[in-house]
Amino acid sequence: MIGAHIELAGCTVLLAAAPGTSARAARYLQAQFVDTLLQASTPLGAVALLGQADILALCSGQSLKFAALRRQALAQGIPVVELDPGAAGGRITLVGGGPGALDLLTLRAAGALASADVVFCDRLGPGEFLDRLAPQARIIDVGKQPGHHKVTQDRIEELMLQEALRGHHVVRLKGGDPYVFGRGFEELRTATVAGIPVDVVPGLSSCITVPAAAGIPVTARGVTRAFTVISGHDPLEEHQLRQLAGLGGTIVVLMGMGTLEHTAAGLRRCGLAADTPCAVIESGTTGTQRTTHATLSTLATASRAAGCASPAVIVIGQVAALPLALDTMQPLSLGATA
């Protein structure tokens, strides 16, 4: 949609559009959280509703048909927005779905899903809620699991382009943020080369939100002032382990359960103390969230004993022990008098 620079949320909007473009334009407007949406497909019908509207919405390419209606709206002080419903070509929106909890999805992400024609979703993020978030859309599951990709990345991008070239609004829904180990820029580049418009909706990354949900701050005054986020999808090389061990601060590992033993042993070998606190947070922010605490020397065995599995976020550093320290703190005495 182009030209909708007026705040639409909470307003009564009159959409005047030919039947062929009204459905997609209506979904877009509803995704902007309008209070009431009025619709008319003819100038005469629109004139009858104009007095009830705060804003008039017209579709590009139909200016001549509704020219008199536009003049009348402006004469009455009613703002006019022009929408491009994508009749000549589709578009792609890369959406970060956050760590999994529905209420951690952003309003912008919810709006994109509400106006989608097709959603390509991963196994992480709020995929289970798509029947509510995008009831009008066709859902295509392209989720990847460790060691098993039901649809290759190249094929995902090919399918996205096909749908967009058919004039559809395609949403690529990912867990976390599209640009944090999400291959979002690859998809943006592919679509851009193909001449398809792309929007990016940032999402809350699990590297921060999942530790926070477990009570672990990735930085804390007097404890650490830096954190490093790494992908554990592939084993870290020796020089990378040395740099991590020497950097200090908090280490947050995403997609690292398959290489957990290699990472823990490598960090110890490169000088990180054996008693460094660690935590594994499974299914963070969801109803099945679980945290396993350990030290660097016991991390691998404790994780195996607890049956830890993906999706999980691994935190290595002094901050991992902070929630446990709360249990030993004495409550403050409030309201005491001298």
Coordinates of C-alpha atoms in Angstrom, one line a residue:
M1 CA 0.0 0.0 0.0
I2 CA 1.3 3.4 -1.0
G3 CA 0.3 6.8 0.3
A4 CA -1.4 5.9 3.6
H5 CA 0.6 8.4 5.6
I6 CA -2.4 9.3 7.8
E7 CA -2.9 7.6 11.2
L8 CA -5.8 5.1 10.6
A9 CA -6.0 3.4 13.9
G10 CA -9.3 4.1 15.8
C11 CA -10.9 6.0 12.8
T12 CA -13.9 5.3 10.7
V13 CA -12.7 4.8 7.2
L14 CA -14.7 4.8 4.0
L15 CA -13.2 2.6 1.3
A16 CA -14.4 3.4 -2.2
A17 CA -13.0 0.8 -4.6
A18 CA -14.0 -1.4 -7.5
P19 CA -14.9 -4.9 -6.5
G20 CA -11.7 -6.3 -8.1
T21 CA -9.5 -4.4 -5.6
S22 CA -11.6 -3.9 -2.6
A23 CA -11.0 -7.2 -0.8
R24 CA -7.2 -6.7 -0.5
A25 CA -7.5 -3.0 0.3
A26 CA -10.0 -3.8 3.0
R27 CA -7.7 -6.4 4.6
Y28 CA -4.9 -3.8 4.6
L29 CA -7.1 -1.2 6.3
Q30 CA -8.3 -3.7 8.9
A31 CA -4.7 -4.5 9.6
Q32 CA -4.2 -0.8 10.5
F33 CA -6.7 -1.3 13.4
V34 CA -9.4 1.0 12.0
D35 CA -12.4 1.3 14.3
T36 CA -15.0 1.0 11.6
L37 CA -14.6 0.2 7.9
L38 CA -17.3 1.3 5.5
Q39 CA -17.2 0.1 1.9
A40 CA -18.7 1.2 -1.4
S41 CA -18.0 0.1 -5.0
T42 CA -19.7 3.1 -6.7
P43 CA -19.4 6.8 -6.4
L44 CA -23.2 7.1 -5.6
G45 CA -22.9 4.6 -2.8
A46 CA -19.8 6.2 -1.4
V47 CA -21.4 9.7 -1.3
A48 CA -24.2 8.3 0.8
L49 CA -21.7 7.0 3.4
L50 CA -19.2 9.9 3.3
G51 CA -20.8 11.9 6.2
Q52 CA -20.1 8.9 8.5
A53 CA -16.4 8.8 7.7
D54 CA -13.3 10.3 9.3
I55 CA -11.1 9.3 6.3
L56 CA -11.7 8.4 2.7
A57 CA -9.6 5.7 1.2
L58 CA -9.3 5.3 -2.6
C59 CA -7.3 2.8 -4.7
S60 CA -4.7 3.9 -7.2
G61 CA -5.8 3.6 -10.8
Q62 CA -9.4 4.6 -9.9
S63 CA -8.9 8.3 -9.6
L64 CA -11.1 9.2 -12.5
K65 CA -14.0 7.1 -11.3
F66 CA -14.0 8.6 -7.9
A67 CA -12.7 12.1 -8.7
A68 CA -16.0 13.9 -7.7
L69 CA -16.0 12.0 -4.5
R70 CA -12.5 13.0 -3.7
R71 CA -13.3 16.7 -4.3
Q72 CA -16.4 16.4 -2.1
A73 CA -14.4 14.8 0.7
L74 CA -11.7 17.4 0.7
A75 CA -14.4 20.2 0.6
Q76 CA -15.8 18.7 3.8
G77 CA -12.4 18.5 5.5
I78 CA -12.2 14.7 5.2
P79 CA -8.6 13.5 4.6
V80 CA -8.1 11.3 1.6
V81 CA -5.5 8.5 1.4
E82 CA -4.6 6.5 -1.7
L83 CA -3.8 2.8 -1.5
D84 CA -2.0 0.6 -4.0
P85 CA -3.6 -2.8 -3.5
G86 CA -0.9 -4.5 -5.5
A87 CA -3.2 -5.4 -8.5
A88 CA -0.3 -5.3 -10.9
G89 CA 2.2 -7.2 -8.7
G90 CA 2.6 -8.6 -5.2
R91 CA 4.9 -7.8 -2.4
I92 CA 6.8 -9.6 0.4
T93 CA 7.0 -8.8 4.1
L94 CA 9.6 -10.5 6.2
V95 CA 8.1 -10.7 9.7
G96 CA 9.9 -11.4 13.0
G97 CA 7.4 -13.4 15.1
G98 CA 9.3 -13.1 18.4
P99 CA 10.3 -15.9 20.7
G100 CA 7.0 -17.8 20.7
A101 CA 4.5 -16.2 23.0
L102 CA 1.5 -14.6 21.2
D103 CA 1.6 -11.4 23.3
L104 CA 5.3 -10.8 22.3
L105 CA 4.3 -10.4 18.7
T106 CA 4.5 -6.7 17.6
L107 CA 1.5 -4.8 16.4
R108 CA 3.2 -4.2 13.1
A109 CA 3.7 -8.0 12.7
A110 CA 0.1 -8.6 13.5
G111 CA -1.0 -6.1 10.9
A112 CA 1.2 -7.7 8.2
L113 CA -0.3 -11.1 9.0
A114 CA -3.8 -9.7 8.9
S115 CA -3.3 -8.4 5.4
A116 CA -1.4 -11.5 4.0
D117 CA -2.6 -13.7 1.2
V118 CA 0.0 -16.3 1.8
V119 CA 2.2 -17.0 4.8
F120 CA 5.4 -19.1 4.7
C121 CA 6.0 -20.1 8.4
D122 CA 8.8 -21.7 10.4
R123 CA 8.4 -24.1 13.2
L124 CA 9.5 -21.4 15.7
G125 CA 7.6 -18.3 16.7
P126 CA 3.8 -17.9 16.9
G127 CA 2.9 -20.3 14.1
E128 CA 0.3 -22.1 16.2
F129 CA -1.8 -18.9 16.3
L130 CA -2.0 -18.3 12.6
D131 CA -5.6 -19.4 12.5
R132 CA -6.3 -16.2 14.5
L133 CA -3.6 -14.0 13.1
A134 CA -4.1 -14.7 9.4
P135 CA -7.5 -16.5 9.0
Q136 CA -7.8 -15.3 5.4
A137 CA -4.3 -16.5 4.3
R138 CA -3.0 -19.7 2.8
I139 CA -0.4 -21.2 5.2
I140 CA 2.6 -23.0 3.9
D141 CA 4.8 -24.7 6.4
V142 CA 8.5 -24.5 5.5
G143 CA 9.9 -25.1 9.0
K144 CA 13.3 -26.5 9.4
Q145 CA 14.4 -28.9 12.2
P146 CA 18.0 -29.7 13.2
G147 CA 19.3 -32.0 10.5
H148 CA 16.1 -32.0 8.5
H149 CA 14.9 -29.3 6.0
K150 CA 11.6 -30.3 4.5
V151 CA 12.0 -27.4 2.0
T152 CA 15.4 -26.0 1.0
Q153 CA 16.2 -22.3 1.4
D154 CA 16.4 -21.9 -2.4
R155 CA 13.0 -23.6 -2.8
I156 CA 11.5 -21.4 -0.2
E157 CA 12.7 -18.2 -2.0
E158 CA 11.5 -19.6 -5.3
L159 CA 8.0 -20.3 -3.9
M160 CA 7.8 -16.8 -2.3
L161 CA 8.7 -15.2 -5.6
Q162 CA 6.0 -17.2 -7.5
E163 CA 3.3 -16.2 -5.1
A164 CA 4.4 -12.5 -5.1
L165 CA 4.5 -12.5 -8.9
R166 CA 0.9 -13.7 -8.9
G167 CA 0.0 -10.4 -7.2
H168 CA -0.2 -11.8 -3.6
H169 CA 1.0 -10.2 -0.4
V170 CA 3.4 -12.8 0.9
V171 CA 4.5 -12.9 4.5
R172 CA 7.6 -14.8 5.5
L173 CA 7.0 -15.5 9.2
K174 CA 10.1 -16.3 11.2
G175 CA 10.8 -16.9 14.9
G176 CA 12.7 -14.2 16.7
D177 CA 14.0 -11.5 14.3
P178 CA 14.5 -12.0 10.5
Y179 CA 18.1 -10.7 10.6
V180 CA 19.3 -12.7 13.7
F181 CA 20.4 -16.0 12.2
G182 CA 17.1 -15.9 10.2
R183 CA 18.5 -15.7 6.6
G184 CA 16.2 -12.6 6.2
F185 CA 18.7 -10.6 4.2
E186 CA 19.1 -13.5 1.7
E187 CA 15.4 -13.4 1.1
L188 CA 15.3 -9.6 0.8
R189 CA 18.2 -9.7 -1.7
T190 CA 16.5 -12.4 -3.8
A191 CA 13.2 -10.5 -3.9
T192 CA 14.9 -7.2 -4.7
V193 CA 16.8 -8.7 -7.6
A194 CA 13.5 -10.0 -8.9
G195 CA 12.0 -6.5 -8.6
I196 CA 9.5 -7.3 -5.9
P197 CA 8.9 -4.8 -3.1
V198 CA 10.0 -6.0 0.3
D199 CA 9.2 -4.7 3.8
V200 CA 11.0 -6.0 7.0
V201 CA 9.2 -6.1 10.3
P202 CA 11.7 -6.6 13.2
G203 CA 10.9 -9.1 15.9
L204 CA 12.0 -9.7 19.5
S205 CA 15.0 -11.9 19.3
S206 CA 15.2 -15.0 21.6
C207 CA 18.8 -14.1 22.4
I208 CA 17.5 -11.4 24.8
T209 CA 13.9 -12.3 25.5
V210 CA 14.3 -15.9 26.4
P211 CA 17.0 -15.3 29.1
A212 CA 14.9 -12.4 30.4
A213 CA 11.9 -14.7 30.7
A214 CA 14.0 -17.0 32.8
G215 CA 15.1 -14.1 35.0
I216 CA 18.5 -13.9 33.5
P217 CA 19.7 -10.4 32.4
V218 CA 22.3 -10.7 29.6
T219 CA 24.0 -7.7 31.1
A220 CA 24.0 -6.5 34.8
R221 CA 25.8 -3.7 36.5
G222 CA 28.8 -4.9 38.4
V223 CA 28.6 -8.3 36.8
T224 CA 29.1 -7.9 33.1
R225 CA 28.8 -5.1 30.6
A226 CA 28.9 -7.1 27.3
F227 CA 27.2 -10.0 25.7
T228 CA 28.0 -12.0 22.6
V229 CA 25.4 -13.9 20.6
I230 CA 26.6 -16.9 18.5
S231 CA 25.1 -19.5 16.4
G232 CA 25.8 -23.1 17.6
H233 CA 24.4 -24.6 14.4
D234 CA 27.9 -25.6 13.3
P235 CA 30.8 -26.3 15.7
L236 CA 32.9 -23.3 16.5
E237 CA 36.5 -23.3 15.3
E238 CA 39.4 -23.2 17.8
H239 CA 40.2 -19.6 17.2
Q240 CA 36.6 -18.6 17.7
L241 CA 36.5 -20.5 21.0
R242 CA 39.7 -18.7 22.1
Q243 CA 38.2 -15.3 21.3
L244 CA 35.0 -16.1 23.2
A245 CA 36.8 -17.4 26.2
G246 CA 39.1 -14.3 26.3
L247 CA 36.4 -11.7 25.6
G248 CA 34.6 -12.1 28.9
G249 CA 31.0 -11.1 29.4
T250 CA 27.9 -13.2 28.7
I251 CA 27.8 -15.8 25.9
V252 CA 24.4 -16.5 24.4
V253 CA 24.2 -19.5 22.1
L254 CA 21.3 -20.0 19.7
M255 CA 20.6 -23.3 17.9
G256 CA 23.4 -24.8 20.0
M257 CA 22.0 -28.0 21.5
G258 CA 23.5 -30.2 18.8
T259 CA 27.0 -28.8 19.5
L260 CA 26.7 -28.2 23.2
E261 CA 29.4 -30.6 24.3
H262 CA 31.9 -29.3 21.7
T263 CA 31.2 -25.7 22.8
A264 CA 31.5 -26.4 26.5
A265 CA 34.7 -28.5 26.2
G266 CA 36.2 -26.0 23.8
L267 CA 35.6 -23.0 26.1
R268 CA 37.1 -24.8 29.0
R269 CA 40.1 -25.8 26.9
C270 CA 40.6 -22.2 25.9
G271 CA 40.7 -21.0 29.5
L272 CA 37.1 -20.3 30.6
A273 CA 36.7 -21.3 34.3
A274 CA 35.1 -24.7 34.9
D275 CA 32.8 -23.2 37.6
T276 CA 31.4 -20.5 35.2
P277 CA 27.6 -20.5 35.7
C278 CA 25.4 -21.7 32.7
A279 CA 21.8 -22.1 32.0
V280 CA 19.7 -23.9 29.3
I281 CA 16.3 -22.4 28.7
E282 CA 13.9 -24.5 26.6
S283 CA 10.8 -23.2 24.8
G284 CA 11.3 -19.8 26.3
T285 CA 8.3 -17.5 26.8
T286 CA 5.9 -20.4 26.2
G287 CA 3.8 -22.5 28.6
T288 CA 6.4 -25.2 28.5
Q289 CA 9.4 -23.1 29.4
R290 CA 12.0 -24.9 31.5
T291 CA 15.4 -23.8 32.8
T292 CA 18.3 -26.1 33.7
H293 CA 21.2 -24.6 35.6
A294 CA 24.7 -25.9 35.6
T295 CA 28.4 -24.9 35.5
L296 CA 30.6 -25.0 32.4
S297 CA 32.1 -28.3 33.6
T298 CA 28.7 -29.9 34.2
L299 CA 26.7 -28.3 31.4
A300 CA 26.8 -31.2 29.0
T301 CA 26.0 -33.9 31.5
A302 CA 23.3 -31.8 33.2
S303 CA 21.6 -31.1 29.9
R304 CA 21.6 -34.8 29.0
A305 CA 20.3 -35.8 32.4
A306 CA 17.5 -33.3 32.1
G307 CA 16.7 -34.3 28.6
C308 CA 17.1 -30.7 27.3
A309 CA 16.1 -30.3 23.6
S310 CA 15.6 -27.7 21.0
P311 CA 14.4 -25.0 20.8
A312 CA 16.7 -23.8 23.6
V313 CA 18.9 -20.8 24.4
I314 CA 22.1 -21.5 26.2
V315 CA 23.6 -18.8 28.5
I316 CA 27.2 -19.0 29.7
G317 CA 28.5 -16.4 32.2
Q318 CA 28.1 -15.0 35.7
V319 CA 24.6 -13.6 34.9
A320 CA 23.3 -17.2 34.6
A321 CA 23.5 -17.6 38.3
L322 CA 21.7 -14.4 39.2
P323 CA 18.2 -15.9 39.5
L324 CA 19.5 -18.5 41.9
A325 CA 21.1 -15.8 44.0
L326 CA 17.7 -14.2 44.6
D327 CA 16.7 -17.2 46.7
T328 CA 19.4 -16.4 49.3
M329 CA 18.7 -12.7 49.5
Q330 CA 17.0 -11.3 52.6
P331 CA 13.8 -9.3 52.1
L332 CA 14.1 -5.6 52.5
S333 CA 12.6 -4.2 55.7
L334 CA 10.1 -1.6 54.5
G335 CA 8.5 1.1 56.7
A336 CA 10.9 0.7 59.5
T337 CA 11.1 3.6 61.9
A338 CA 14.1 4.9 63.9

